[in-house]
Short mmCIF file of C-alpha atoms in Angstrom, two decimals:
data_model
loop_
_atom_site.label_atom_id
_atom_site.label_comp_id
_atom_site.label_asym_id
_atom_site.label_seq_id
_atom_site.Cartn_x
_atom_site.Cartn_y
_atom_site.Cartn_z
CA MET A 266 -53.11 -8.07 22.48
CA TRP A 267 -52.76 -7.05 26.10
CA SER A 268 -54.41 -4.32 28.11
CA ALA A 269 -54.43 -3.24 31.72
CA GLY A 270 -58.01 -4.44 32.22
CA ARG A 271 -57.24 -8.10 31.51
CA ARG A 272 -56.43 -10.43 34.37
CA SER A 273 -53.78 -12.34 32.44
CA TYR A 274 -50.31 -10.79 32.30
CA PRO A 275 -48.17 -10.63 29.13
CA PRO A 276 -45.53 -13.33 28.71
CA ARG A 277 -42.36 -12.42 30.62
CA TYR A 278 -38.76 -12.49 29.50
CA VAL A 279 -38.05 -16.16 30.35
CA GLN A 280 -40.95 -17.41 28.28
CA GLN A 281 -40.11 -15.15 25.34
CA ALA A 282 -36.42 -16.20 25.54
CA ARG A 283 -37.51 -19.82 25.02
CA GLN A 284 -39.65 -18.72 22.05
CA LEU A 285 -36.62 -16.88 20.66
CA THR A 286 -34.51 -20.03 20.82
CA GLU A 287 -37.18 -21.99 18.94
CA ALA A 288 -37.54 -19.20 16.37
CA ARG A 289 -33.79 -19.02 15.76
CA ALA A 290 -33.69 -22.76 15.17
CA ALA A 291 -36.51 -22.48 12.61
CA SER A 292 -35.51 -19.27 10.86
CA GLU A 293 -32.15 -18.80 9.12
CA TRP A 294 -32.80 -15.06 8.81
CA LEU A 295 -33.27 -14.69 12.58
CA ARG A 296 -30.31 -16.98 13.28
CA ALA A 297 -28.02 -14.66 11.27
CA GLY A 298 -28.40 -11.92 13.87
CA SER A 299 -26.72 -11.71 17.26
CA GLN A 300 -28.54 -13.61 19.97
CA THR A 301 -27.25 -11.15 22.59
CA VAL A 302 -28.83 -8.22 20.78
CA GLN A 303 -32.13 -10.04 20.39
CA GLN A 304 -32.23 -11.06 24.05
CA GLN A 305 -31.56 -7.49 25.17
CA ALA A 306 -34.42 -6.31 22.98
CA LEU A 307 -36.69 -8.75 24.83
CA ARG A 308 -35.39 -7.49 28.19
CA ASP A 309 -36.15 -3.91 27.15
CA PHE A 310 -39.66 -4.89 26.15
CA ASP A 311 -40.20 -6.76 29.43
CA GLN A 312 -39.08 -3.70 31.39
CA ALA A 313 -41.34 -1.46 29.35
CA VAL A 314 -44.35 -3.68 30.01
CA THR A 315 -43.53 -3.83 33.74
CA ASN A 316 -43.34 -0.04 33.89
CA PHE A 317 -46.67 0.30 32.04
CA TYR A 318 -48.53 -2.06 34.38
CA GLY A 319 -46.83 -0.36 37.33
CA GLY A 320 -48.38 2.96 36.29
CA THR A 321 -45.05 4.81 35.98
CA HIS A 322 -44.84 4.86 32.16
CA ARG A 323 -47.07 4.88 29.14
CA ARG A 324 -47.91 1.91 26.95
CA PRO A 325 -44.92 0.55 24.96
CA THR A 326 -44.85 1.67 21.32
CA TRP A 327 -43.55 0.00 18.20
CA ARG A 328 -40.03 0.76 17.12
CA LYS A 329 -39.74 2.72 13.88
CA ALA A 330 -37.06 2.41 11.24
CA GLY A 331 -34.84 5.46 11.10
CA ILE A 332 -35.93 6.66 14.58
CA HIS A 333 -35.43 3.89 17.14
CA GLU A 334 -32.23 2.51 15.67
CA GLY A 335 -29.86 0.89 18.16
CA PHE A 336 -28.89 -2.13 20.18
CA ARG A 337 -27.09 -3.02 23.43
CA ILE A 338 -24.21 -5.42 24.05
CA VAL A 339 -23.65 -6.85 27.53
CA GLY A 340 -21.46 -9.50 29.11
CA PRO A 341 -17.96 -10.55 28.04
CA GLN A 342 -18.59 -9.36 24.48
CA ALA A 343 -18.76 -5.76 25.78
CA GLY A 344 -15.11 -5.97 26.82
CA ARG A 345 -13.75 -6.35 23.30
CA VAL A 346 -12.74 -2.74 22.94
CA GLU A 347 -9.28 -1.54 21.90
CA LYS A 348 -7.77 1.92 21.90
CA LEU A 349 -5.92 2.67 18.70
CA ASN A 350 -4.50 6.14 19.43
CA ARG A 351 -5.42 9.35 21.17
CA LYS A 352 -8.52 10.01 19.07
CA TRP A 353 -9.67 6.61 17.82
CA ALA A 354 -10.63 3.21 19.18
CA ARG A 355 -12.41 0.17 17.86
CA VAL A 356 -15.00 -2.27 19.15
CA LEU A 357 -15.82 -5.85 18.09
CA VAL A 358 -19.57 -5.82 17.37
CA PRO A 359 -21.06 -9.35 17.27
CA LYS A 360 -21.95 -10.53 13.75
CA VAL A 361 -20.48 -7.33 12.31
CA GLY A 362 -16.78 -7.24 13.12
CA TRP A 363 -14.36 -4.53 14.22
CA VAL A 364 -15.83 -1.02 13.99
CA LYS A 365 -13.81 2.15 14.56
CA PHE A 366 -15.20 5.08 16.54
CA ARG A 367 -13.92 8.48 17.62
CA LEU A 368 -13.18 9.00 21.29
CA SER A 369 -14.85 11.91 23.04
CA GLY A 370 -13.24 11.07 26.40
CA PRO A 371 -11.14 8.47 28.19
CA LEU A 372 -12.07 4.90 27.30
CA PRO A 373 -13.96 3.51 30.35
CA ASP A 374 -13.95 0.00 31.73
CA ALA A 375 -17.59 -0.83 31.06
CA LYS A 376 -19.58 -4.05 31.19
CA SER A 377 -22.06 -2.98 28.53
CA TYR A 378 -22.45 -0.46 25.77
CA ARG A 379 -25.18 0.75 23.43
CA VAL A 380 -24.86 1.59 19.77
CA SER A 381 -27.52 4.00 18.46
CA ARG A 382 -28.29 6.04 15.39
CA ASP A 383 -29.96 9.47 15.54
CA ARG A 384 -32.33 10.95 12.98
CA SER A 385 -29.54 12.82 11.21
CA GLY A 386 -27.83 9.53 10.35
CA ARG A 387 -25.00 9.63 12.88
CA TRP A 388 -24.01 6.54 14.80
CA HIS A 389 -22.96 6.76 18.47
CA ILE A 390 -21.56 4.34 21.01
CA ALA A 391 -22.19 4.91 24.73
CA PHE A 392 -20.58 2.93 27.52
CA ALA A 393 -22.61 2.24 30.66
CA VAL A 394 -20.36 3.70 33.36
CA VAL A 395 -21.39 5.80 36.35
CA PRO A 396 -18.90 8.69 36.53
CA GLU A 397 -17.47 9.87 39.83
CA PRO A 398 -19.18 12.99 41.27
CA ILE A 399 -17.33 16.27 41.26
CA PRO A 400 -16.17 17.33 44.75
CA GLY A 401 -17.46 20.63 46.06
CA PRO A 402 -15.19 23.60 46.90
CA GLY A 403 -15.85 23.25 50.66
CA THR A 404 -16.63 26.93 51.13
CA GLY A 405 -20.30 26.43 52.03
CA GLU A 406 -21.47 28.55 49.12
CA VAL A 407 -25.15 28.15 48.13
CA VAL A 408 -26.60 29.04 44.74
CA GLY A 409 -30.18 29.18 43.56
CA VAL A 410 -31.10 28.40 39.96
CA ASP A 411 -34.33 29.77 38.46
CA LEU A 412 -35.32 28.05 35.24
CA GLY A 413 -37.09 29.96 32.50
CA VAL A 414 -37.72 30.24 28.78
CA THR A 415 -36.41 33.71 27.98
CA VAL A 416 -33.55 33.27 30.46
CA SER A 417 -32.74 29.55 30.51
CA ALA A 418 -31.08 29.65 33.96
CA ALA A 419 -30.81 32.67 36.27
CA LEU A 420 -28.43 32.33 39.21
CA SER A 421 -28.81 33.95 42.59
CA THR A 422 -25.42 35.55 42.00
CA GLY A 423 -27.04 37.78 39.37
CA GLU A 424 -25.78 35.87 36.33
CA LYS A 425 -28.25 35.09 33.54
CA LEU A 426 -27.53 32.16 31.25
CA ALA A 427 -29.11 31.27 27.93
CA VAL A 428 -28.99 28.04 25.92
CA PRO A 429 -27.22 28.56 22.56
CA THR A 430 -29.47 27.98 19.58
CA LEU A 431 -29.23 28.15 15.81
CA THR A 432 -27.83 31.22 14.17
CA ARG A 433 -30.02 33.58 12.12
CA GLY A 434 -28.77 32.01 8.88
CA GLU A 435 -29.40 28.49 10.17
CA LYS A 436 -32.94 29.42 11.22
CA ALA A 437 -33.63 30.86 7.77
CA ARG A 438 -32.32 27.69 6.12
CA LEU A 439 -34.44 25.57 8.42
CA ARG A 440 -37.53 27.57 7.54
CA LYS A 441 -36.83 27.13 3.80
CA LEU A 442 -36.29 23.39 4.25
CA GLN A 443 -39.57 23.04 6.12
CA GLN A 444 -41.38 24.86 3.32
CA ARG A 445 -39.70 22.56 0.77
CA LEU A 446 -40.75 19.53 2.83
CA SER A 447 -44.39 20.62 2.80
CA ARG A 448 -44.33 20.74 -1.03
CA ALA A 449 -42.46 17.45 -1.51
CA ARG A 450 -44.37 14.36 -2.57
CA SER A 451 -44.76 11.66 0.05
CA GLY A 452 -42.25 8.87 -0.41
CA SER A 453 -40.11 10.75 -2.94
CA ASN A 454 -36.31 11.00 -2.84
CA ARG A 455 -36.59 14.78 -2.54
CA ARG A 456 -38.66 14.43 0.60
CA SER A 457 -36.08 12.02 2.10
CA ARG A 458 -33.19 14.38 1.35
CA THR A 459 -35.09 17.32 2.79
CA LYS A 460 -35.94 15.43 5.97
CA ALA A 461 -32.31 14.44 6.37
CA ALA A 462 -31.18 18.07 6.00
CA ILE A 463 -33.71 19.21 8.59
CA ALA A 464 -32.56 16.45 10.95
CA ARG A 465 -28.93 17.60 10.65
CA LEU A 466 -29.84 21.15 11.60
CA LYS A 467 -31.93 20.04 14.57
CA ALA A 468 -29.14 17.71 15.66
CA ARG A 469 -26.71 20.64 15.58
CA LYS A 470 -29.07 22.58 17.84
CA ALA A 471 -29.41 19.63 20.23
CA ASP A 472 -25.63 19.20 20.37
CA ARG A 473 -25.14 22.80 21.36
CA ARG A 474 -27.78 22.47 24.08
CA LYS A 475 -26.18 19.30 25.49
CA ASP A 476 -22.71 20.91 25.46
CA TRP A 477 -24.10 23.95 27.29
CA VAL A 478 -25.70 21.74 29.91
CA GLU A 479 -22.45 19.83 30.50
CA GLN A 480 -20.41 23.01 30.87
CA ILE A 481 -22.86 24.78 33.20
CA SER A 482 -23.48 21.69 35.40
CA THR A 483 -19.72 21.11 35.77
CA ARG A 484 -19.11 24.72 36.64
CA LEU A 485 -21.86 24.87 39.28
CA ALA A 486 -20.75 21.56 40.84
CA ARG A 487 -17.19 22.93 41.19
CA GLU A 488 -18.05 26.40 42.48
CA PHE A 489 -20.86 25.74 44.97
CA ASP A 490 -21.39 23.27 47.79
CA VAL A 491 -25.22 23.41 47.76
CA ILE A 492 -27.23 23.87 44.51
CA ARG A 493 -30.91 24.62 44.91
CA VAL A 494 -33.20 24.35 41.88
CA GLU A 495 -36.90 24.61 41.21
CA ASP A 496 -38.90 21.42 41.63
CA LEU A 497 -40.68 21.46 38.28
CA ARG A 498 -42.80 18.69 36.76
CA ILE A 499 -41.65 19.13 33.21
CA VAL A 500 -43.59 16.19 31.77
CA GLN A 501 -46.88 17.56 33.03
CA MET A 502 -45.92 21.11 31.98
CA THR A 503 -45.27 20.08 28.38
CA ARG A 504 -48.40 18.01 27.85
CA SER A 505 -50.41 18.92 24.76
CA ALA A 506 -53.20 21.45 25.16
CA LYS A 507 -56.32 19.71 23.90
CA GLY A 508 -58.78 22.21 25.34
CA THR A 509 -62.18 21.29 26.80
CA VAL A 510 -65.41 19.86 25.46
CA ASP A 511 -67.01 23.32 25.27
CA ASN A 512 -63.91 25.02 23.94
CA PRO A 513 -61.67 22.45 22.26
CA GLY A 514 -58.16 23.53 21.38
CA SER A 515 -58.60 27.17 22.37
CA ARG A 516 -54.92 27.74 23.16
CA VAL A 517 -53.25 24.86 21.36
CA ARG A 518 -50.87 27.02 19.28
CA GLN A 519 -49.79 29.14 22.28
CA LYS A 520 -49.29 26.03 24.41
CA ALA A 521 -47.34 24.30 21.65
CA GLY A 522 -45.00 27.27 21.41
CA LEU A 523 -44.50 27.30 25.17
CA ASN A 524 -43.79 23.55 25.16
CA ARG A 525 -41.15 23.99 22.48
CA GLY A 526 -39.53 26.79 24.48
CA ILE A 527 -39.47 24.69 27.67
CA LEU A 528 -37.94 21.67 25.94
CA ALA A 529 -35.41 23.81 24.07
CA SER A 530 -34.19 25.29 27.40
CA GLY A 531 -32.94 21.93 28.65
CA TRP A 532 -34.36 22.17 32.17
CA GLY A 533 -34.65 18.47 32.83
CA ARG A 534 -31.23 17.58 31.48
CA LEU A 535 -29.57 20.36 33.48
CA VAL A 536 -31.11 19.21 36.76
CA GLN A 537 -30.31 15.57 35.93
CA ARG A 538 -26.65 16.29 35.22
CA LEU A 539 -26.39 18.40 38.36
CA GLU A 540 -27.69 15.48 40.40
CA HIS A 541 -25.08 13.25 38.75
CA LYS A 542 -22.12 15.56 39.17
CA ALA A 543 -23.05 17.07 42.53
CA ALA A 544 -24.49 13.97 44.12
CA GLY A 545 -26.17 14.72 47.47
CA ARG A 546 -25.66 18.47 47.08
CA VAL A 547 -28.71 19.30 44.93
CA GLU A 548 -31.89 20.38 46.68
CA LYS A 549 -35.24 20.85 44.95
CA ILE A 550 -37.30 23.75 46.20
CA PRO A 551 -41.04 24.07 45.43
CA ALA A 552 -41.47 26.78 42.77
CA ALA A 553 -44.75 28.14 44.12
CA TYR A 554 -44.75 31.97 44.46
CA THR A 555 -40.95 32.27 44.23
CA SER A 556 -41.36 34.75 41.38
CA GLN A 557 -43.98 36.79 43.31
CA THR A 558 -42.06 37.10 46.59
CA CYS A 559 -39.61 39.91 47.29
CA SER A 560 -36.21 38.48 48.10
CA ARG A 561 -35.41 41.44 50.38
CA CYS A 562 -38.50 41.92 52.60
CA GLY A 563 -40.36 38.66 51.94
CA THR A 564 -43.59 40.33 50.82
CA ARG A 565 -45.65 38.33 48.35
CA ASP A 566 -47.37 40.42 45.71
CA ARG A 567 -48.79 39.23 42.42
CA GLU A 568 -48.45 42.70 40.88
CA ALA A 569 -44.80 43.06 41.86
CA ARG A 570 -43.60 41.41 38.67
CA GLU A 571 -44.20 44.22 36.22
CA SER A 572 -42.87 42.34 33.18
CA GLN A 573 -40.87 39.28 32.19
CA ALA A 574 -37.63 40.96 33.33
CA VAL A 575 -38.57 43.57 35.98
CA PHE A 576 -39.55 42.91 39.62
CA ARG A 577 -40.53 45.93 41.66
CA CYS A 578 -41.69 45.39 45.28
CA ARG A 579 -44.45 47.86 46.20
CA SER A 580 -43.70 47.38 49.89
CA CYS A 581 -39.98 48.24 50.09
CA ASN A 582 -39.44 49.65 46.56
CA TYR A 583 -36.76 47.01 45.85
CA THR A 584 -36.21 46.68 42.08
CA THR A 585 -34.23 43.94 40.38
CA ASN A 586 -34.37 41.39 37.61
CA ALA A 587 -37.40 39.14 38.09
CA ASP A 588 -35.52 35.91 37.34
CA VAL A 589 -32.64 36.81 39.64
CA ASN A 590 -35.11 37.68 42.41
CA ALA A 591 -36.71 34.22 42.06
CA ALA A 592 -33.25 32.64 42.11
CA VAL A 593 -32.42 34.39 45.36
CA ASN A 594 -35.63 33.08 46.91
CA ILE A 595 -34.74 29.59 45.72
CA ALA A 596 -31.22 29.88 47.18
CA ALA A 597 -32.75 30.88 50.52
CA GLY A 598 -35.18 27.98 50.39
CA ARG A 599 -38.20 30.27 50.34
CA ALA A 600 -40.96 27.87 49.36
CA VAL A 601 -44.26 29.69 49.81
CA ASN A 602 -47.41 27.64 50.36
CA ALA A 603 -50.92 28.50 49.28
CA ARG A 604 -51.64 30.37 52.55
CA GLY A 605 -48.70 32.67 52.09
CA ALA A 606 -46.41 31.21 54.76
CA THR A 607 -42.76 30.99 53.82
CA ALA A 608 -40.35 28.19 54.70
CA VAL A 609 -37.78 30.77 55.78
CA PRO A 610 -39.14 32.98 58.61
CA VAL A 611 -39.37 36.61 57.50
CA ALA A 612 -40.91 39.62 59.26
CA GLU A 613 -44.12 39.69 57.22
CA LYS A 614 -46.14 41.65 59.85
CA ARG A 615 -43.42 44.19 60.44
CA GLU A 616 -43.50 47.41 58.47
CA PRO A 617 -40.90 47.13 55.70
CA GLN A 618 -37.82 49.26 56.28
CA LEU A 619 -35.78 50.75 53.49
CA PRO A 620 -32.10 49.77 53.38
CA THR A 621 -31.03 53.42 53.88
CA SER A 622 -33.26 54.06 56.92
CA ALA A 623 -31.70 54.21 60.39
#
C-alpha cells in the first residue's frame, strides 16, 4: 500500500498498537496469542519501515513460514528464567509454559530474549546482553588481517587461516540431495524431507563457520593490542551480477560463485566480532592497492602478483605469499590512493636496495 513516492507516511507503532487492541477484543484466535509477542512484531515492522524511508535498508518483506520463525520477549516476563543444572535451564514463555533449553554459556541477566527457529528445524534462545570486551595484552603488538576467498584470513605474522567447511563425504551427500530435490514433485513429502536434510547439512557448515569466527576473534583480541582489517563493502561486493542492456548476464555464473565464496568465508562476521571483543582497538584500512604494493620497498606494481599465492616485486626481488604481503601492508596502515601515494611514507623515488647490500 505504501511507497516512498507518496506524501503520506505509513501508520506508526502507536496507531497500530491501538488497532491490535481492537483486533484482540474482536478475535478470539488473536487473543489466544501473547500480546507482548504481537506488540514486538509491530515494533519490528515500524523499525523496518523507518529504515526503508531513511534509505539505509531495503523495503520490508513478508515473513515466510519455516524461514522467519521467531519472537521476542521483553520486560518483566523476560526475567522468568531458571537454571536447573550445569547444562540445562528453563524459561517461562508466555502462553506456552516452561520450556527447557541447553546452556551454551553462563546464564546472563538479560532484560529481553529472542526465540528463533532455523531452516533445519532447530530452536534457539538468545539473550540480549552486551558482553564485556576482551582486554588487550598491553604489548603494543599490531596485526594486519587480509581477507580472501582461497585463504579466509591471512595475518601479517605469516599465518594463513581457512574457514572449515563440509567434508568430502558431506559434499557428496549434499550434491546427491540437491539432485534428488530437483526430481521431487512440488509439495510432496519427499521434497519436504529432502529440503530438511539439505538444511541440516548447510546448518552444520554454518555452525562450523561461526565457531571458527568466535575462536579466531577471541584469539586476536587477546594476542594483539591493535587489529587492522580491510575496509570492505561486502554488501555491494556480493550483489547479483545482472549484466548490462547490451550484454545481459554475461558473467552471472562466475559472479554467483564468487559471491558464495565471499559469504562462506565469514568476512563480515569476523570483523563484527572483532569490533565487539576488541572494542576501540580495531582499525579499518582502505583495501585499495594493498595486494599490489610491496611490503618491503613500497613499490606498487600490478604485475607483481604473479598468481593467487605468489607476490614477486620486480623492483627489489622480494618474494612472499601474496596474501601475507597484503596483510603486512594493512598492518602498516599502507592505504594507497588512486594517484599512488601511500599513507605511510616510503622512499618511492629512491632506488630500491637489496637487503644484503651494504
